[in-house]
Structures are given as structure tokens and as C-alpha cells.
C-alpha positions as a Python dict, from the first residue, in 0.01 Angstrom:
ca = {
    (1, 'M'): (0, 0, 0),
    (2, 'T'): (63, 106, -336),
    (3, 'E'): (-101, -206, -488),
    (4, 'R'): (-450, -134, -259),
    (5, 'I'): (-448, 236, -432),
    (6, 'L'): (-445, 96, -773),
    (7, 'D'): (-711, -122, -688),
    (8, 'Q'): (-930, 112, -550),
    (9, 'L'): (-794, 376, -874),
    (10, 'T'): (-934, 74, -1083),
    (11, 'A'): (-1259, 25, -978),
    (12, 'T'): (-1350, 412, -979),
    (13, 'D'): (-1223, 374, -1354),
    (14, 'P'): (-1538, 514, -1523),
    (15, 'A'): (-1372, 339, -1837),
    (16, 'R'): (-1257, 43, -1687),
    (17, 'G'): (-1305, -319, -1909),
    (18, 'V'): (-1419, -75, -2228),
    (19, 'P'): (-1210, -257, -2534),
    (20, 'V'): (-989, -80, -2716),
    (21, 'A'): (-1004, -142, -3076),
    (22, 'P'): (-606, -98, -3271),
    (23, 'G'): (-754, 187, -3491),
    (24, 'D'): (-874, 415, -3188),
    (25, 'V'): (-495, 542, -3144),
    (26, 'E'): (-414, 612, -3518),
    (27, 'A'): (-762, 772, -3504),
    (28, 'L'): (-673, 1026, -3262),
    (29, 'L'): (-360, 1086, -3456),
    (30, 'R'): (-548, 1165, -3776),
    (31, 'R'): (-738, 1407, -3534),
    (32, 'A'): (-455, 1545, -3396),
    (33, 'S'): (-290, 1626, -3729),
    (34, 'H'): (-572, 1887, -3856),
    (35, 'D'): (-516, 2077, -3524),
    (36, 'V'): (-267, 2361, -3714),
    (37, 'T'): (-281, 2592, -3422),
    (38, 'S'): (-49, 2861, -3378),
    (39, 'Y'): (95, 2728, -3010),
    (40, 'D'): (211, 3096, -2937),
    (41, 'L'): (211, 3090, -2533),
    (42, 'D'): (-59, 3357, -2559),
    (43, 'G'): (-308, 3129, -2770),
    (44, 'P'): (-545, 3197, -3049),
    (45, 'A'): (-866, 3281, -3046),
    (46, 'R'): (-1119, 3017, -3102),
    (47, 'G'): (-1234, 3183, -3403),
    (48, 'R'): (-902, 3162, -3567),
    (49, 'R'): (-857, 2789, -3477),
    (50, 'R'): (-1145, 2680, -3641),
    (51, 'V'): (-1031, 2890, -3978),
    (52, 'L'): (-660, 2696, -3922),
    (53, 'L'): (-841, 2369, -3851),
    (54, 'A'): (-1083, 2409, -4156),
    (55, 'A'): (-787, 2442, -4396),
    (56, 'A'): (-560, 2220, -4257),
    (57, 'A'): (-833, 1961, -4389),
    (58, 'I'): (-884, 2091, -4748),
    (59, 'V'): (-823, 1935, -5035),
    (60, 'A'): (-855, 2115, -5402),
    (61, 'V'): (-1128, 2017, -5564),
    (62, 'G'): (-1288, 2049, -5894),
    (63, 'A'): (-1669, 2195, -5908),
    (64, 'V'): (-2031, 2205, -5924),
    (65, 'T'): (-2366, 2321, -5961),
    (66, 'G'): (-2517, 2538, -6275),
    (67, 'T'): (-2591, 2855, -6091),
    (68, 'T'): (-2337, 3080, -6162),
    (69, 'A'): (-2169, 3277, -5923),
    (70, 'V'): (-1823, 3476, -5866),
    (71, 'L'): (-1723, 3330, -5492),
    (72, 'L'): (-1499, 3449, -5235),
    (73, 'R'): (-1271, 3657, -5492),
    (74, 'G'): (-1144, 3938, -5316),
    (75, 'S'): (-1268, 3797, -4993),
    (76, 'P'): (-934, 3542, -4830),
    (77, 'L'): (-1178, 3355, -4630),
    (78, 'P'): (-1567, 3252, -4629),
    (79, 'A'): (-1712, 3395, -4236),
    (80, 'P'): (-1802, 3134, -4013),
    (81, 'V'): (-2188, 3029, -4043),
    (82, 'P'): (-2406, 3030, -3717),
    (83, 'A'): (-2386, 2682, -3557),
    (84, 'V'): (-2652, 2458, -3690),
    (85, 'P'): (-2939, 2236, -3562),
    (86, 'A'): (-2870, 1925, -3415),
    (87, 'P'): (-2909, 1621, -3681),
    (88, 'S'): (-3251, 1539, -3749),
    (89, 'V'): (-3310, 1171, -3688),
    (90, 'A'): (-3628, 1168, -3887),
    (91, 'T'): (-3638, 884, -4095),
    (92, 'G'): (-3617, 960, -4510),
    (93, 'C'): (-3519, 1310, -4484),
    (94, 'V'): (-3248, 1257, -4771),
    (95, 'D'): (-3512, 1066, -4894),
    (96, 'R'): (-3711, 1331, -4956),
    (97, 'L'): (-3462, 1511, -5090),
    (98, 'A'): (-3409, 1230, -5391),
    (99, 'D'): (-3777, 1254, -5448),
    (100, 'G'): (-3804, 1652, -5466),
    (101, 'A'): (-3483, 1670, -5737),
    (102, 'G'): (-3596, 1737, -6078),
    (103, 'A'): (-3385, 1897, -6324),
    (104, 'A'): (-3070, 2117, -6347),
    (105, 'P'): (-2994, 2412, -6580),
    (106, 'Y'): (-2684, 2196, -6709),
    (107, 'D'): (-2871, 1912, -6784),
    (108, 'T'): (-2950, 2012, -7149),
    (109, 'S'): (-2562, 2125, -7233),
    (110, 'R'): (-2404, 1931, -7474),
    (111, 'G'): (-2061, 1977, -7622),
    (112, 'A'): (-1732, 1813, -7616),
    (113, 'Y'): (-1626, 1890, -7269),
    (114, 'E'): (-1699, 1831, -6934),
    (115, 'Y'): (-1672, 2155, -6746),
    (116, 'L'): (-1617, 2216, -6385),
    (117, 'R'): (-1543, 2503, -6166),
    (118, 'T'): (-1504, 2512, -5753),
    (119, 'S'): (-1383, 2725, -5487),
    (120, 'S'): (-1171, 2670, -5210),
    (121, 'M'): (-969, 2720, -4927),
    (122, 'S'): (-602, 2569, -4925),
    (123, 'G'): (-385, 2613, -4710),
    (124, 'G'): (-32, 2537, -4497),
    (125, 'T'): (158, 2524, -4148),
    (126, 'V'): (583, 2537, -4125),
    (127, 'Q'): (735, 2480, -3818),
    (128, 'M'): (997, 2737, -3751),
    (129, 'Q'): (1295, 2727, -3609),
    (130, 'N'): (1231, 2881, -3261),
    (131, 'G'): (989, 2578, -3231),
    (132, 'K'): (666, 2810, -3302),
    (133, 'F'): (414, 2726, -3639),
    (134, 'A'): (367, 2973, -3905),
    (135, 'N'): (46, 2940, -4088),
    (136, 'V'): (-152, 3037, -4441),
    (137, 'T'): (-437, 3039, -4592),
    (138, 'Y'): (-574, 3081, -4954),
    (139, 'M'): (-841, 3050, -5185),
    (140, 'V'): (-835, 2839, -5524),
    (141, 'E'): (-1041, 2866, -5785),
    (142, 'R'): (-1057, 2576, -6020),
    (143, 'S'): (-1160, 2502, -6345),
    (144, 'T'): (-1164, 2196, -6551),
    (145, 'W'): (-1236, 2141, -6928),
    (146, 'T'): (-1187, 1759, -6971),
    (147, 'A'): (-1215, 1544, -7285),
    (148, 'A'): (-1417, 1186, -7382),
    (149, 'D'): (-1087, 1087, -7392),
    (150, 'G'): (-1002, 1166, -7014),
    (151, 'S'): (-730, 1451, -7164),
    (152, 'R'): (-775, 1824, -7007),
    (153, 'R'): (-746, 2187, -6957),
    (154, 'V'): (-686, 2307, -6618),
    (155, 'R'): (-733, 2676, -6521),
    (156, 'T'): (-672, 2717, -6139),
    (157, 'V'): (-641, 3085, -5948),
    (158, 'T'): (-488, 3106, -5654),
    (159, 'Q'): (-580, 3401, -5442),
    (160, 'Q'): (-346, 3658, -5212),
    (161, 'P'): (-308, 3476, -4898),
    (162, 'T'): (-400, 3579, -4564),
    (163, 'Y'): (-247, 3524, -4231),
    (164, 'P'): (-360, 3438, -3831),
    (165, 'D'): (-69, 3652, -3712),
    (166, 'E'): (255, 3907, -3816),
    (167, 'T'): (510, 3562, -3715),
    (168, 'S'): (292, 3399, -3987),
    (169, 'R'): (300, 3716, -4233),
    (170, 'T'): (682, 3776, -4196),
    (171, 'F'): (778, 3411, -4210),
    (172, 'F'): (663, 3393, -4547),
    (173, 'R'): (767, 3706, -4675),
    (174, 'D'): (1072, 3598, -4592),
    (175, 'N'): (1017, 3292, -4699),
    (176, 'P'): (799, 3314, -5037),
    (177, 'G'): (916, 3005, -5231),
    (178, 'R'): (708, 2792, -4907),
    (179, 'L'): (396, 2997, -5079),
    (180, 'P'): (201, 2851, -5406),
    (181, 'E'): (195, 3050, -5722),
    (182, 'L'): (-46, 3338, -5738),
    (183, 'G'): (-249, 3465, -5988),
    (184, 'T'): (-389, 3224, -6285),
    (185, 'T'): (-264, 2911, -6400),
    (186, 'M'): (-330, 2683, -6732),
    (187, 'E'): (-206, 2387, -6785),
    (188, 'D'): (-282, 2095, -7025),
    (189, 'Q'): (-295, 1695, -6894),
    (190, 'P'): (-245, 1450, -7178),
    (191, 'A'): (-529, 1135, -7193),
    (192, 'G'): (-385, 901, -6896),
    (193, 'E'): (-165, 1144, -6674),
    (194, 'V'): (-471, 1225, -6449),
    (195, 'S'): (-699, 883, -6369),
    (196, 'R'): (-1040, 989, -6416),
    (197, 'Q'): (-1320, 898, -6155),
    (198, 'E'): (-1638, 653, -6330),
    (199, 'I'): (-1956, 716, -6269),
    (200, 'P'): (-2037, 448, -6077),
    (201, 'A'): (-2464, 258, -6250),
    (202, 'A'): (-2772, 533, -6096),
    (203, 'D'): (-2805, 273, -5845),
    (204, 'P'): (-2743, 373, -5470),
    (205, 'A'): (-2634, 11, -5332),
    (206, 'A'): (-2342, 81, -5705),
    (207, 'M'): (-2288, 407, -5517),
    (208, 'A'): (-2234, 262, -5168),
    (209, 'D'): (-1972, 16, -5319),
    (210, 'A'): (-1765, 225, -5539),
    (211, 'L'): (-1817, 531, -5272),
    (212, 'Y'): (-1803, 405, -4936),
    (213, 'R'): (-1480, 365, -4877),
    (214, 'P'): (-1321, 248, -4689),
    (215, 'R'): (-1603, 198, -4435),
    (216, 'E'): (-1453, 122, -4129),
    (217, 'N'): (-1377, 489, -4090),
    (218, 'G'): (-1772, 496, -4032),
    (219, 'P'): (-1997, 751, -4225),
    (220, 'S'): (-1851, 1058, -4249),
    (221, 'Q'): (-1607, 851, -4522),
    (222, 'A'): (-1973, 808, -4737),
    (223, 'V'): (-1986, 1194, -4729),
    (224, 'N'): (-1664, 1251, -4832),
    (225, 'G'): (-1715, 973, -5115),
    (226, 'V'): (-1978, 1204, -5269),
    (227, 'T'): (-1778, 1489, -5225),
    (228, 'G'): (-1524, 1304, -5428),
    (229, 'L'): (-1745, 1262, -5711),
    (230, 'V'): (-1951, 1532, -5774),
    (231, 'Q'): (-1536, 1727, -5770),
    (232, 'A'): (-1470, 1515, -6042),
    (233, 'R'): (-1752, 1477, -6301),
    (234, 'V'): (-2111, 1588, -6391),
    (235, 'L'): (-2415, 1427, -6289),
    (236, 'D'): (-2748, 1350, -6450),
    (237, 'L'): (-3043, 1390, -6277),
    (238, 'P'): (-3070, 1005, -6207),
    (239, 'H'): (-2696, 940, -6108),
    (240, 'R'): (-2835, 1270, -5845),
    (241, 'A'): (-3116, 1148, -5686),
    (242, 'A'): (-2906, 764, -5672),
    (243, 'L'): (-2629, 952, -5501),
    (244, 'L'): (-2887, 1087, -5242),
    (245, 'R'): (-3058, 801, -5180),
    (246, 'F'): (-2709, 583, -5087),
    (247, 'L'): (-2673, 875, -4842),
    (248, 'A'): (-3016, 793, -4682),
    (249, 'R'): (-2938, 446, -4662),
    (250, 'T'): (-2591, 465, -4427),
    (251, 'D'): (-2611, 415, -4096),
    (252, 'G'): (-2497, 779, -3993),
    (253, 'V'): (-2639, 1037, -4240),
    (254, 'A'): (-2857, 1304, -4083),
    (255, 'C'): (-3028, 1611, -4186),
    (256, 'A'): (-2924, 1957, -4018),
    (257, 'G'): (-3137, 2216, -4054),
    (258, 'E'): (-3072, 2481, -4403),
    (259, 'Q'): (-2806, 2699, -4473),
    (260, 'T'): (-2642, 2915, -4692),
    (261, 'D'): (-2361, 2876, -4879),
    (262, 'P'): (-2099, 3193, -4954),
    (263, 'S'): (-2214, 3231, -5282),
    (264, 'G'): (-2567, 3301, -5140),
    (265, 'R'): (-2773, 3013, -5224),
    (266, 'T'): (-2988, 2779, -4951),
    (267, 'G'): (-2927, 2423, -4945),
    (268, 'V'): (-3015, 2152, -4641),
    (269, 'V'): (-2744, 2068, -4466),
    (270, 'V'): (-2657, 1661, -4475),
    (271, 'T'): (-2387, 1561, -4231),
    (272, 'A'): (-2204, 1214, -4081),
    (273, 'P'): (-2018, 1220, -3788),
    (274, 'V'): (-1602, 1141, -3797),
    (275, 'G'): (-1477, 911, -3612),
    (276, 'A'): (-1804, 662, -3613),
    (277, 'G'): (-1666, 375, -3770),
    (278, 'P'): (-1637, 37, -3596),
    (279, 'Q'): (-1318, 170, -3469),
    (280, 'P'): (-1408, 498, -3325),
    (281, 'S'): (-1211, 779, -3230),
    (282, 'P'): (-1199, 912, -2884),
    (283, 'G'): (-1466, 1197, -2815),
    (284, 'D'): (-1596, 1475, -3095),
    (285, 'S'): (-1455, 1549, -3399),
    (286, 'G'): (-1741, 1691, -3573),
    (287, 'A'): (-1910, 1638, -3874),
    (288, 'Q'): (-1850, 1612, -4247),
    (289, 'S'): (-2115, 1800, -4433),
    (290, 'V'): (-2260, 1838, -4785),
    (291, 'L'): (-2527, 2129, -4860),
    (292, 'V'): (-2792, 1977, -5078),
    (293, 'D'): (-3031, 2189, -5331),
    (294, 'P'): (-3356, 2038, -5259),
    (295, 'A'): (-3477, 2142, -5623),
    (296, 'T'): (-3163, 1998, -5762),
    (297, 'G'): (-3030, 1718, -5586),
    (298, 'D'): (-2713, 1898, -5661),
    (299, 'V'): (-2470, 1915, -5377),
    (300, 'L'): (-2374, 2321, -5335),
    (301, 'A'): (-2075, 2267, -5127),
    (302, 'A'): (-1909, 2034, -4870),
    (303, 'G'): (-1738, 2143, -4574),
    (304, 'Y'): (-1695, 2016, -4148),
    (305, 'T'): (-1947, 2117, -3881),
    (306, 'D'): (-1840, 2122, -3556),
    (307, 'D'): (-2030, 2263, -3252),
    (308, 'T'): (-1994, 2608, -3397),
    (309, 'G'): (-2129, 2561, -3720),
    (310, 'T'): (-1987, 2515, -4040),
    (311, 'I'): (-1676, 2623, -4240),
    (312, 'W'): (-1790, 2534, -4619),
    (313, 'S'): (-1435, 2452, -4709),
    (314, 'A'): (-1537, 2377, -5094),
    (315, 'V'): (-1806, 2554, -5322),
    (316, 'F'): (-1921, 2413, -5606),
    (317, 'L'): (-2002, 2685, -5908),
    (318, 'E'): (-2031, 2578, -6188),
    (319, 'R'): (-2060, 2264, -6398),
    (320, 'G'): (-2178, 2128, -6728),
    (321, 'F'): (-2063, 2068, -7134),
    (322, 'T'): (-1947, 2302, -7365),
    (323, 'D'): (-1795, 2308, -7701),
    (324, 'E'): (-1573, 2635, -7575),
    (325, 'R'): (-1239, 2624, -7358),
    (326, 'P'): (-987, 2917, -7282),
    (327, 'S'): (-671, 2884, -7531),
    (328, 'A'): (-372, 2749, -7333),
}
């Protein structure tokens, strides 16, 4: 009887015969690791979960674009933007961005230091003794002045933290050592102390070789590679165009309409699905996104997109070259 029931269940299983690759479980666990929702019995509101999800996925980054803007100062979190249209499958969308890219204000800047400034969300989650979780998010503005030998001066401004609930606020008030140092700090990093990302040749294939790693993670890794490069280095127009052509030649990358970043700059959203590699994650994992200025080819912001919209977790504010930097 038991075997007959098992046979009937197997016959109706829609997933029967579908191979499960070894990486699927790891991908699922990586996705689950981003869920820092407080597991209160009442359950968090959906909007709060999205903010915490984005905060958990953030890595503090270094800066971009030629537009000067004071961003998110005094505002703990950028407001979620409306849902973006479904990604376009129109061939050549990102290529057209590369075709239309022109000079940026910083292209003519000169100086001994490569300067970058960004604003990003960061945060943390701590499991309390009662098994529940305390969550915190805060804005970090980071500026770097890097010399030709790789030595750099770093200014970090950490804003006041925000909490999704009173339980979290109370926990971090009673445990201040678990919070970052607030306010402004300045640090000098000698040459060789921090590795400096090399700029690939201004060629789409060279960009792909350097930035699309590991490829088994799928096209979202290409977008992550682009984000990592623009947060670390100042790119001239030929390199910006090559970067876009690399994305245009990456299967799974598409455009998803226009959006405005938290500083008020409008660009074209370029997305790539998460978990869509050779060993895909189960279910819909959203997409990694960058916001591209169609006039210059600059990446204005980077973030995460799902069916409710996009949260720009890092906004690139300034870039260029200068002979001036603040005193230590």
C-alpha cells in the first residue's frame, strides 16, 4: 500500500526527473543568508523587510560620477522607488547606451590623486538571547584620495543608526559596542596595504575576462563586477563605453526603463537576474541593477531590484582627479 501511494505521488510530481545540480543548495543558502528579517511572532511589514534585505546585501563602496550632490544626509534610508517595468529584451539596448555616451565633467580633470565619493547603506543583525533578532541600518559616506603608488587617504562619515522596531533600538542602546564608530574618521593607508583594482583594457572582451567572475554565478555577477570597478577607479570615456558593451554582450543583461536615484539624477536601469547561472537558484531571486547616465555612460548607482521596485544601496556621487585632499 505504501509503495503504491508513493508511486502515485511520484507520478504527479511536476519536478520529477529534473536534475538538481550540486550548487543549488549553496545558492539557496546564499539567498537565505540575505534575509535578516526580525522573526517576531507578529511578523514584519513587507516594506521593512525589503529595507533590511537590501541593507544586509551592502558592501561599503568607494564613488563615481561627475555630479556633486549631498546625498541622504539626515535621511537614514532612501525611500523605495516604484516598481520598474519588466526588463526589455530589445536587442542593443545597452549598446545604444554605449553609442550615446559622451564626455563627463571629470574627463578633463587632472591631479595627483584619484578622487571618489559614495554614499551607501550598511547595517547588521544580532541574534539576542531570546532567539529574536535586533537589526540596525545606517548610512555611510566614504571619500578616497588615491596616489599613483596606491597609497590613499580615506574619509568616512557614518550617520546616526536607525532601527526597525523598539526592541532593536533598546538592544543596541544597551550594547553600544556592537555599533560602528559614528561621525567622521580619517585614515591614511600606505602603498601596498590595500590592493588597488586594475583597470582592464578598453575592450569588452578584456572587461568580461576581468569582471565576469565567477561565471557560474550567472549574469548578476557581471553587474557586480561593473559595480566593483566603478566604485574603485575613475574611468575615461573609452573605458566607460567598453564597460557598457561588455554588459551588452552578456546573456541575461537587459534594460528596465528609467529611474531616478536618491540624489535626483535620472538614468537607465540595467539589470541581470540573480541565481540564473549554470547552477540556478530555486525561485525568483530578483536582480542586481545599475543606473546608467545615458549622456556620459556613468554608473550613477547600484542596487537590488525585485517585483516591488529597486533600492539603490550605493549611490556614486563624485569622481575625478585633484591635487587637493583634506589634512589627516
